[in-house]
């Protein structure tokens, strides 16, 4: 259940699922997201699921906080409802010119780059949410000894396709953007396609992601 | 009301594109969850008024500019145009300059030029043309989001020497005029945010009592403020969560940032407040270097005031 519902300004509901960040809590958020999306409650203009929160934006010309809150509380919600998720493989090249922060991570984590990459590739990731920039997936969880903070000074430009690590999460920069995550590689795969309006995101919340290491040549000659 | 139009080969040549000149309409919805914000015209009231003045349907694409507008040369059949906001512009007909007034429509003929010199004390202005601009729609909106490269013009700002093509022209080119002044405010009403209690007593007091200065590092994504630092006593980071237009985040340096129409959809800084919807149109117009002051408002009052603001906008539209 939602722990509490607050207002975020006059045009959004802030649904709080607690402080914990884990798959179970996040799966609840995602299930709520899909249920509300299907419900067609009048005036809702946007839904933003994240690790443990769901923000519901609405059009104040049509409805208000009280009305939407009541509708959400009355919503017939089925926890057994399964999330339809896919497993996606992402090819990643960790050649020097792509792994911009591997040296920094070696020092920070006190691990050799081979160890970092081995831990990184040997894992299945869960997509908690997408956003910040269009289509960017937030993937978890990295092992405890793989967790590093953001760069002290964020980069003005992180190249498109960069794979970043921060805290317990990995992400993919879907296009060139400012950013502060520790970059360890690059994928030639297009993760966000704005021309595909019905399915712009390759990875959606609830999906499973596996990273597969590829060589520089494979990256260069990659054909989707 | 259906609007009568005729097909057209008319176009504007952009001799100077201006600063941050984009096509905008009311923006796009239901895409926060994949990381795409509303975008759309920053100042919704001036966007609607511009369209009404040239007899367009209210959600028609318009040209939005910031600080300096475009210099355009027109080729084609007679058309009406209007500029809204607090804008200085002139129209040049056969070498004769006419000083333009905002909130008034003008008839433009082939060879005429429009020089949108600058906004006066505000940031955004709008140019509407009576007809249909040739734009591309993505998720039912032409709004250009230069960060995500979404929308018309390949998601890029308009550039020097490109053209603005018109697919159709409105048949009705009657002179329209509205008696209205785009007032500037510095007092912005704010509803307390979900992390209001993360901040020190002094910080909370400063937030609602002291003035802030709008920084130059402000754009369609966000407005950065400088002033008395707001001390965080709980945690300068929260687990990343959704943002909405008008959210005021406070990063570790203690200087608030207000999320505007092209904002990133997720953020990890504590939210001290959210700008009341009634004040959003006026907020976005506060230019760098200006002072801004926040006043607390309760949710129910914010709702009532928004209804009144909407009624006021409807009244203005009816007067045109």
Coordinates of C-alpha atoms in Angstrom, one line a residue:
Chain A
X1 CA 0.0 0.0 0.0
X2 CA 0.9 3.6 -0.3
X3 CA 2.2 4.8 3.1
X4 CA 0.9 8.3 2.7
X5 CA -0.3 10.7 0.0
X6 CA 0.7 14.4 0.2
X7 CA 0.3 17.3 -2.2
X8 CA 3.3 18.4 -4.2
X9 CA 2.3 21.9 -5.0
X10 CA -1.3 22.4 -6.2
X11 CA -1.1 20.2 -9.2
X12 CA 0.4 16.9 -8.1
X13 CA 0.1 14.1 -5.6
X14 CA 3.1 12.8 -3.8
X15 CA 2.6 9.0 -3.1
X16 CA 5.2 7.8 -0.6
X17 CA 6.0 4.1 -0.4
X18 CA 8.5 4.6 2.5
X19 CA 12.2 5.1 2.7
X20 CA 13.5 1.7 1.6
X21 CA 15.0 1.3 -1.9
X22 CA 14.6 -2.3 -3.1
X23 CA 12.9 -4.4 -5.7
X24 CA 9.9 -5.2 -3.6
X25 CA 9.0 -1.6 -2.9
X26 CA 9.8 -0.5 -6.4
X27 CA 7.7 -3.3 -7.9
X28 CA 4.7 -2.0 -5.9
X29 CA 5.4 1.5 -7.3
X30 CA 5.4 0.1 -10.8
X31 CA 2.2 -1.9 -10.3
X32 CA 0.5 1.2 -9.0
X33 CA 1.8 3.2 -12.0
X34 CA 0.3 0.7 -14.5
X35 CA -3.0 0.4 -12.6
X36 CA -3.4 4.2 -12.5
X37 CA -2.4 4.5 -16.1
X38 CA -5.2 2.1 -17.1
X39 CA -7.8 3.7 -14.8
X40 CA -8.3 6.8 -16.9
X41 CA -8.9 9.0 -13.8
X42 CA -10.1 12.4 -15.0
X43 CA -7.5 15.2 -15.2
X44 CA -4.3 13.1 -14.7
X45 CA -1.6 14.5 -17.0
X46 CA 1.5 12.6 -15.9
X47 CA 2.8 9.8 -13.7
X48 CA 6.4 9.6 -12.5
X49 CA 7.3 6.3 -10.8
X50 CA 10.7 6.3 -9.0
X51 CA 12.5 4.0 -6.5
X52 CA 9.9 4.4 -3.7
X53 CA 7.7 7.3 -4.8
X54 CA 5.0 7.9 -7.4
X55 CA 4.1 11.4 -8.4
X56 CA 0.8 12.0 -10.1
X57 CA 0.4 15.3 -11.9
X58 CA -3.0 16.6 -12.8
X59 CA -4.6 19.5 -14.7
X60 CA -5.8 22.0 -12.1
X61 CA -8.3 23.4 -14.6
X62 CA -10.2 20.0 -14.6
X63 CA -9.6 18.5 -11.1
X64 CA -7.9 19.0 -7.8
X65 CA -5.8 17.3 -5.1
X66 CA -8.8 16.2 -3.0
X67 CA -10.6 14.6 -5.9
X68 CA -7.6 12.8 -7.4
X69 CA -6.5 11.6 -3.9
X70 CA -10.0 10.1 -3.3
X71 CA -9.9 8.3 -6.7
X72 CA -6.5 6.9 -6.0
X73 CA -7.6 5.6 -2.5
X74 CA -10.7 4.0 -4.0
X75 CA -8.8 2.4 -6.9
X76 CA -9.3 -1.3 -7.0
X77 CA -5.7 -2.4 -6.9
X78 CA -4.6 -5.9 -7.5
X79 CA -1.2 -6.7 -6.1
X80 CA -1.2 -10.1 -7.8
X81 CA -1.2 -8.2 -11.1
X82 CA 2.0 -9.2 -12.8
X83 CA 4.3 -6.7 -14.4
X84 CA 5.0 -7.6 -18.0
X85 CA 8.8 -7.3 -18.2
X86 CA 11.4 -8.2 -20.7
X87 CA 15.1 -9.2 -20.5
X88 CA 17.3 -7.0 -22.5
X89 CA 21.0 -7.5 -23.5
X90 CA 23.1 -4.4 -23.8
X91 CA 26.5 -4.6 -25.6
X92 CA 29.2 -2.5 -23.8
X93 CA 32.7 -1.7 -24.9
X94 CA 35.0 -0.8 -22.0
X95 CA 38.0 0.2 -24.1
X96 CA 40.1 3.1 -22.7
X97 CA 38.6 5.8 -24.8
X98 CA 35.1 4.9 -23.4
X99 CA 35.9 4.1 -19.8
X100 CA 36.5 7.7 -18.7
X101 CA 36.4 7.1 -14.9
X102 CA 37.8 3.6 -14.5
X103 CA 41.1 4.9 -13.0
X104 CA 39.2 7.0 -10.6
X105 CA 37.0 4.0 -9.6
X106 CA 40.1 1.8 -9.1
X107 CA 41.3 4.2 -6.4
X108 CA 37.9 4.9 -4.9
X109 CA 36.8 1.2 -4.7
X110 CA 40.3 -0.2 -4.1
X111 CA 39.7 -2.7 -6.9
X112 CA 41.6 -3.4 -10.1
X113 CA 39.8 -2.5 -13.3
X114 CA 39.5 -6.2 -14.3
X115 CA 37.7 -6.9 -11.0
X116 CA 35.4 -3.9 -11.4
X117 CA 34.4 -5.0 -14.9
X118 CA 34.0 -8.6 -13.9
X119 CA 31.7 -7.7 -11.1
X120 CA 29.8 -5.3 -13.4
X121 CA 29.3 -7.8 -16.2
X122 CA 28.5 -10.8 -14.0
X123 CA 25.1 -9.6 -13.0
X124 CA 21.5 -9.1 -13.9
X125 CA 20.1 -5.7 -13.3
X126 CA 16.6 -4.5 -12.5
X127 CA 15.3 -1.3 -14.0
X128 CA 13.8 0.8 -11.2
X129 CA 12.8 3.7 -13.3
X130 CA 13.6 5.8 -16.4
X131 CA 14.0 9.5 -16.6
X132 CA 16.1 12.5 -15.7
X133 CA 16.8 12.7 -19.4
X134 CA 14.5 10.9 -21.9
X135 CA 14.8 7.1 -21.7
X136 CA 17.7 7.0 -19.1
X137 CA 17.3 3.7 -17.2
X138 CA 18.3 3.5 -13.5
X139 CA 19.5 -0.1 -13.0
X140 CA 20.3 -1.9 -9.7
X141 CA 21.8 -3.2 -7.6
X142 CA 25.5 -3.0 -7.6
X143 CA 27.3 -5.0 -4.9
X144 CA 28.3 -3.0 -1.8
X145 CA 32.0 -2.8 -2.7
X146 CA 31.1 -1.4 -6.2
X147 CA 29.3 1.7 -4.9
X148 CA 30.9 5.1 -5.5
X149 CA 29.6 8.7 -5.2
X150 CA 29.0 11.0 -8.1
X151 CA 31.9 13.0 -9.5
X152 CA 32.5 16.1 -7.4
X153 CA 32.3 18.3 -10.5
X154 CA 29.8 16.9 -13.0
X155 CA 30.9 16.7 -16.7
X156 CA 29.3 19.3 -19.0
X157 CA 29.0 16.7 -21.7
X158 CA 28.8 12.9 -21.2
X159 CA 28.9 11.2 -24.6
X160 CA 25.8 9.4 -25.8
X161 CA 25.7 5.7 -24.9
X162 CA 28.0 6.1 -21.9
X163 CA 27.5 3.6 -19.1
X164 CA 27.7 5.2 -15.6
X165 CA 27.9 3.9 -12.1
X166 CA 26.8 5.8 -8.9
X167 CA 25.9 4.3 -5.5
X168 CA 24.0 1.1 -6.0
X169 CA 23.0 2.0 -9.6
X170 CA 24.1 1.8 -13.2
X171 CA 22.7 3.9 -16.0
X172 CA 22.9 4.6 -19.7
X173 CA 23.2 8.1 -21.1
X174 CA 20.6 8.0 -23.9
X175 CA 22.0 11.1 -25.6
X176 CA 24.8 13.6 -24.9
X177 CA 24.0 15.4 -21.7
X178 CA 25.6 16.9 -18.6
X179 CA 26.1 14.4 -15.9
X180 CA 28.1 13.3 -12.8
X181 CA 28.1 9.5 -13.0
X182 CA 31.4 7.4 -13.1
X183 CA 31.7 6.3 -16.8
X184 CA 33.0 2.8 -17.4
X185 CA 32.0 2.0 -20.9
X186 CA 29.8 2.8 -23.9
X187 CA 27.1 1.0 -25.8
X188 CA 26.5 1.4 -29.5
X189 CA 22.8 0.4 -29.0
X190 CA 20.2 3.1 -29.3
X191 CA 18.3 3.2 -25.9
X192 CA 15.9 6.0 -26.7
X193 CA 14.3 6.6 -30.1
X194 CA 12.1 9.7 -30.2
X195 CA 10.8 8.7 -33.7
X196 CA 9.1 5.7 -32.2
X197 CA 6.4 7.5 -30.4
X198 CA 4.6 4.4 -29.0
X199 CA 7.7 2.6 -27.7
X200 CA 10.5 5.2 -27.4
X201 CA 12.3 3.5 -24.6
X202 CA 14.2 0.3 -25.1
X203 CA 14.3 -0.3 -21.3
X204 CA 11.3 0.3 -19.1
X205 CA 10.8 0.2 -15.3
X206 CA 10.5 -3.5 -14.3
X207 CA 12.7 -4.8 -17.1
X208 CA 15.8 -6.9 -16.5
X209 CA 19.1 -5.9 -18.1
X210 CA 22.3 -7.9 -18.8
X211 CA 25.4 -6.1 -20.0
X212 CA 27.6 -8.0 -22.5
X213 CA 31.2 -7.0 -23.1
X214 CA 32.2 -6.3 -26.7
X215 CA 35.4 -5.3 -28.4
X216 CA 36.3 -1.9 -29.9
X217 CA 35.8 -3.3 -33.4
X218 CA 32.4 -4.8 -32.5
X219 CA 31.4 -1.5 -31.1
X220 CA 32.6 0.4 -34.2
X221 CA 30.8 -2.0 -36.6
X222 CA 27.7 -2.5 -34.6
X223 CA 24.6 -2.8 -36.6
X224 CA 21.2 -2.9 -34.8
Chain B
X1 CA -16.0 28.1 -34.2
X2 CA -14.3 26.9 -37.4
X3 CA -11.6 29.0 -38.8
X4 CA -11.6 29.5 -42.6
X5 CA -8.2 29.1 -44.3
X6 CA -6.7 29.1 -47.7
X7 CA -3.7 27.0 -48.9
X8 CA -0.4 28.9 -49.0
X9 CA 3.1 29.1 -50.4
X10 CA 3.9 32.0 -48.1
X11 CA 6.9 32.0 -45.8
X12 CA 9.1 34.1 -43.5
X13 CA 12.8 34.4 -44.0
X14 CA 14.7 34.5 -40.7
X15 CA 17.3 37.1 -41.4
X16 CA 18.2 37.0 -37.6
X17 CA 16.8 34.2 -35.5
X18 CA 17.1 35.9 -32.2
X19 CA 17.9 34.2 -28.8
X20 CA 16.3 30.9 -27.9
X21 CA 13.7 31.2 -30.6
X22 CA 11.6 28.0 -30.8
X23 CA 8.2 26.8 -31.9
X24 CA 5.9 26.1 -29.0
X25 CA 2.3 25.0 -28.4
X26 CA 0.8 23.8 -25.1
X27 CA 3.3 21.0 -24.9
X28 CA 3.0 17.2 -24.3
X29 CA 1.5 15.1 -21.5
X30 CA 1.9 11.6 -20.1
X31 CA 5.6 11.2 -20.8
X32 CA 7.2 12.0 -17.5
X33 CA 7.7 8.3 -16.8
X34 CA 10.0 8.0 -19.8
X35 CA 11.8 11.2 -19.0
X36 CA 10.1 13.8 -21.2
X37 CA 8.7 17.0 -19.6
X38 CA 5.8 19.1 -20.7
X39 CA 7.8 21.8 -22.5
X40 CA 5.3 24.1 -24.3
X41 CA 5.0 27.9 -24.2
X42 CA 6.6 29.2 -21.0
X43 CA 4.0 31.9 -20.5
X44 CA 0.7 30.2 -21.2
X45 CA -1.5 33.4 -21.0
X46 CA 0.6 35.3 -23.6
X47 CA 0.7 32.2 -25.8
X48 CA -3.2 32.0 -25.8
X49 CA -3.6 35.7 -26.4
X50 CA -1.2 35.7 -29.3
X51 CA -3.2 33.0 -31.1
X52 CA -6.6 34.7 -30.4
X53 CA -5.3 38.0 -31.8
X54 CA -4.7 36.5 -35.2
X55 CA -7.9 34.4 -35.2
X56 CA -6.1 31.0 -34.7
X57 CA -7.3 28.1 -32.7
X58 CA -5.8 28.6 -29.2
X59 CA -3.4 25.7 -29.3
X60 CA -1.7 26.7 -32.6
X61 CA 2.1 26.7 -32.8
X62 CA 3.7 30.1 -32.2
X63 CA 7.2 31.4 -32.3
X64 CA 8.6 31.9 -28.8
X65 CA 11.7 34.0 -28.2
X66 CA 13.7 35.2 -25.2
X67 CA 15.3 38.6 -24.7
X68 CA 15.9 39.3 -28.4
X69 CA 13.4 38.2 -31.0
X70 CA 13.8 37.3 -34.7
X71 CA 14.1 39.7 -37.7
X72 CA 11.8 38.4 -40.4
X73 CA 11.2 39.1 -44.0
X74 CA 7.8 38.1 -45.4
X75 CA 7.1 36.6 -48.9
X76 CA 3.5 35.7 -49.8
X77 CA -0.1 36.6 -49.5
X78 CA -1.5 39.1 -47.1
X79 CA -1.5 37.8 -43.5
X80 CA -2.1 39.0 -40.0
X81 CA 0.5 38.8 -37.2
X82 CA 0.5 39.7 -33.5
X83 CA 3.2 40.0 -30.8
X84 CA 2.5 39.4 -27.1
X85 CA 4.5 39.9 -23.9
X86 CA 6.4 43.1 -23.1
X87 CA 8.2 43.4 -26.4
X88 CA 9.7 46.2 -28.5
X89 CA 9.3 45.6 -32.2
X90 CA 8.8 47.4 -35.5
X91 CA 7.3 46.6 -38.8
X92 CA 9.0 47.9 -42.0
X93 CA 6.8 48.5 -45.0
X94 CA 8.5 49.9 -48.2
X95 CA 11.3 51.3 -46.1
X96 CA 8.8 53.0 -43.6
X97 CA 9.2 51.9 -40.0
X98 CA 6.1 51.5 -37.9
X99 CA 6.5 51.0 -34.1
X100 CA 4.6 48.0 -33.2
X101 CA 2.3 47.6 -30.2
X102 CA 1.9 44.3 -28.3
X103 CA -1.6 42.8 -28.1
X104 CA -2.6 44.2 -31.5
X105 CA -2.8 42.5 -34.9
X106 CA -1.1 43.9 -38.0
X107 CA -1.5 43.1 -41.6
X108 CA 1.7 42.0 -43.4
X109 CA 2.2 41.9 -47.1
X110 CA 4.9 40.5 -49.3
X111 CA 8.2 42.3 -48.8
X112 CA 7.4 43.6 -45.3
X113 CA 9.8 43.0 -42.5
X114 CA 9.3 42.5 -38.8
X115 CA 12.2 43.4 -36.4
X116 CA 11.5 42.1 -32.9
X117 CA 14.2 44.1 -31.2
X118 CA 13.9 42.9 -27.6
X119 CA 11.7 42.1 -24.7
X120 CA 11.6 45.1 -22.3
X121 CA 11.7 44.0 -18.6
X122 CA 10.7 40.4 -19.1
X123 CA 12.1 37.3 -20.8
X124 CA 9.6 35.7 -23.2
X125 CA 7.6 37.1 -26.0
X126 CA 5.4 35.4 -28.6
X127 CA 4.8 35.9 -32.3
X128 CA 1.6 34.4 -33.8
X129 CA 0.8 34.3 -37.4
X130 CA -2.8 34.0 -38.7
X131 CA -2.6 30.5 -40.3
X132 CA -0.8 27.2 -40.0
X133 CA 3.0 27.1 -39.6
X134 CA 4.6 24.1 -41.2
X135 CA 5.9 22.2 -38.1
X136 CA 6.5 18.6 -37.2
X137 CA 4.6 17.1 -34.3
X138 CA 6.0 14.6 -31.8
X139 CA 3.6 13.2 -29.2
X140 CA 1.0 15.6 -30.6
X141 CA 3.1 18.7 -29.9
X142 CA 5.4 20.8 -32.0
X143 CA 7.2 22.2 -28.9
X144 CA 10.9 22.2 -29.3
X145 CA 12.8 20.7 -26.4
X146 CA 16.5 21.4 -27.3
X147 CA 17.8 19.2 -24.5
X148 CA 16.1 16.0 -25.7
X149 CA 16.1 17.1 -29.3
X150 CA 12.4 16.6 -29.5
X151 CA 9.8 18.5 -31.5
X152 CA 9.8 20.5 -34.6
X153 CA 12.9 21.8 -36.4
X154 CA 14.7 18.5 -35.4
X155 CA 14.5 19.7 -31.8
X156 CA 16.8 22.6 -32.4
X157 CA 16.4 26.4 -31.9
X158 CA 15.6 28.3 -35.1
X159 CA 18.7 29.5 -36.9
X160 CA 19.6 32.5 -39.0
X161 CA 18.6 32.2 -42.7
X162 CA 16.1 29.4 -42.3
X163 CA 12.5 29.9 -43.3
X164 CA 9.2 29.6 -41.5
X165 CA 6.8 28.1 -44.0
X166 CA 3.0 28.6 -43.8
X167 CA 0.8 25.8 -44.9
X168 CA -2.5 27.8 -44.7
X169 CA -3.5 31.3 -44.1
X170 CA -6.6 32.5 -42.2
X171 CA -9.2 34.2 -44.3
X172 CA -10.2 36.5 -41.5
X173 CA -7.5 39.2 -41.1
X174 CA -9.6 41.7 -39.2
X175 CA -7.7 44.1 -36.9
X176 CA -7.9 42.9 -33.3
X177 CA -6.7 44.7 -30.3
X178 CA -6.6 44.1 -26.5
X179 CA -6.1 46.7 -23.9
X180 CA -3.7 44.9 -21.6
X181 CA -0.4 45.4 -19.9
X182 CA 1.9 42.5 -19.2
X183 CA 2.6 43.3 -15.6
X184 CA 5.8 42.2 -13.9
X185 CA 5.8 40.8 -10.4
X186 CA 8.5 39.9 -7.9
X187 CA 6.3 38.3 -5.3
X188 CA 5.8 34.6 -6.0
X189 CA 3.4 32.4 -3.9
X190 CA 4.7 29.1 -2.9
X191 CA 3.3 26.0 -1.3
X192 CA 5.6 24.2 1.2
X193 CA 7.4 21.3 -0.3
X194 CA 7.7 17.7 0.8
X195 CA 11.1 18.3 2.4
X196 CA 10.4 21.6 4.0
X197 CA 11.5 20.3 7.4
X198 CA 14.9 19.3 6.0
X199 CA 16.0 22.9 6.5
X200 CA 17.2 24.9 9.5
X201 CA 14.8 27.3 11.3
X202 CA 16.9 30.2 9.9
X203 CA 16.9 28.7 6.5
X204 CA 13.1 28.3 6.4
X205 CA 12.7 31.9 7.7
X206 CA 15.1 33.3 5.1
X207 CA 13.2 31.4 2.4
X208 CA 10.0 33.2 3.1
X209 CA 11.4 36.6 4.3
X210 CA 14.5 37.4 2.3
X211 CA 14.8 38.3 -1.4
X212 CA 16.7 36.2 -3.9
X213 CA 18.3 37.3 -7.1
X214 CA 17.7 35.5 -10.4
X215 CA 21.0 34.2 -11.8
X216 CA 22.1 34.4 -15.4
X217 CA 22.2 30.6 -15.4
X218 CA 18.5 30.4 -16.0
X219 CA 16.8 28.9 -19.1
X220 CA 13.7 26.9 -20.1
X221 CA 14.8 24.1 -17.8
X222 CA 15.3 26.0 -14.6
X223 CA 15.7 29.2 -12.8
X224 CA 18.7 29.5 -10.5
X225 CA 18.6 31.8 -7.5
X226 CA 21.2 33.4 -5.3
X227 CA 20.7 34.8 -1.8
X228 CA 20.9 33.9 1.8
X229 CA 22.0 30.2 1.8
X230 CA 19.4 27.8 2.9
X231 CA 21.0 25.4 5.4
X232 CA 20.0 21.8 5.2
X233 CA 20.1 20.0 8.6
X234 CA 18.8 16.6 7.6
X235 CA 20.3 15.4 4.3
X236 CA 21.4 17.3 1.2
X237 CA 20.5 14.3 -1.0
X238 CA 17.2 12.4 -1.2
X239 CA 16.6 9.2 -3.2
X240 CA 15.9 10.5 -6.7
X241 CA 12.2 11.0 -7.3
X242 CA 9.9 12.8 -9.7
X243 CA 9.8 16.5 -10.2
X244 CA 7.1 18.8 -11.5
X245 CA 7.0 22.3 -12.9
X246 CA 7.5 24.9 -10.2
X247 CA 9.3 22.6 -7.7
X248 CA 12.0 24.5 -5.8
X249 CA 15.0 22.2 -5.1
X250 CA 17.9 23.2 -2.8
X251 CA 21.2 21.5 -3.7
X252 CA 24.0 21.3 -1.1
X253 CA 25.3 24.8 -1.9
X254 CA 22.1 26.2 -0.4
X255 CA 21.0 28.2 -3.5
X256 CA 17.4 27.3 -4.7
X257 CA 16.7 26.1 -8.3
X258 CA 13.1 26.3 -9.7
X259 CA 12.1 23.7 -12.2
X260 CA 10.7 25.2 -15.4
X261 CA 8.9 23.7 -18.4
X262 CA 11.9 21.7 -19.9
X263 CA 13.1 20.4 -16.6
X264 CA 14.7 17.0 -16.0
X265 CA 11.9 14.6 -14.8
X266 CA 13.8 13.1 -11.9
X267 CA 15.9 14.8 -9.2
X268 CA 17.6 14.1 -5.9
X269 CA 17.7 17.4 -4.1
X270 CA 15.3 18.2 -1.3
X271 CA 12.2 20.1 -2.3
X272 CA 11.6 23.2 -0.1
X273 CA 8.5 24.4 -2.0
X274 CA 6.4 24.4 -5.1
X275 CA 5.4 27.6 -7.0
X276 CA 1.6 28.0 -7.0
X277 CA 0.2 27.4 -10.6
X278 CA -1.5 30.9 -10.5
X279 CA 2.0 32.5 -10.5
X280 CA 3.8 30.3 -13.0
X281 CA 3.2 32.5 -16.1
X282 CA 4.6 35.5 -14.2
X283 CA 7.5 33.6 -12.6
X284 CA 9.0 32.6 -15.9
X285 CA 9.1 36.2 -17.0
X286 CA 11.4 37.4 -14.1
X287 CA 14.6 38.2 -15.8
X288 CA 18.2 37.6 -14.5
X289 CA 19.4 40.2 -12.1
X290 CA 15.8 40.8 -10.8
X291 CA 14.8 40.2 -7.2
X292 CA 12.2 37.6 -6.3
X293 CA 10.5 37.0 -3.0
X294 CA 8.5 34.0 -1.9
X295 CA 5.3 34.1 0.1
X296 CA 3.7 31.0 1.6
X297 CA 0.2 30.1 0.4
X298 CA -2.1 27.3 1.5
X299 CA -3.2 24.6 -1.0
X300 CA -6.9 25.7 -0.9
X301 CA -6.0 29.3 -1.5
X302 CA -3.7 28.4 -4.3
X303 CA -6.6 26.4 -5.9
X304 CA -9.0 29.3 -5.6
X305 CA -6.6 31.9 -7.0
X306 CA -5.8 29.7 -9.9
X307 CA -9.5 29.5 -10.8
X308 CA -9.7 33.3 -10.7
X309 CA -6.6 33.6 -12.8
X310 CA -8.1 31.3 -15.4
X311 CA -11.4 33.3 -15.4
X312 CA -9.3 36.4 -15.9
X313 CA -7.5 34.8 -18.9
X314 CA -10.9 33.7 -20.4
X315 CA -12.2 37.3 -20.0
X316 CA -9.2 38.7 -21.8
X317 CA -9.7 36.1 -24.6
X318 CA -13.3 37.1 -24.9
X319 CA -12.4 40.8 -25.2
X320 CA -10.4 40.0 -28.4

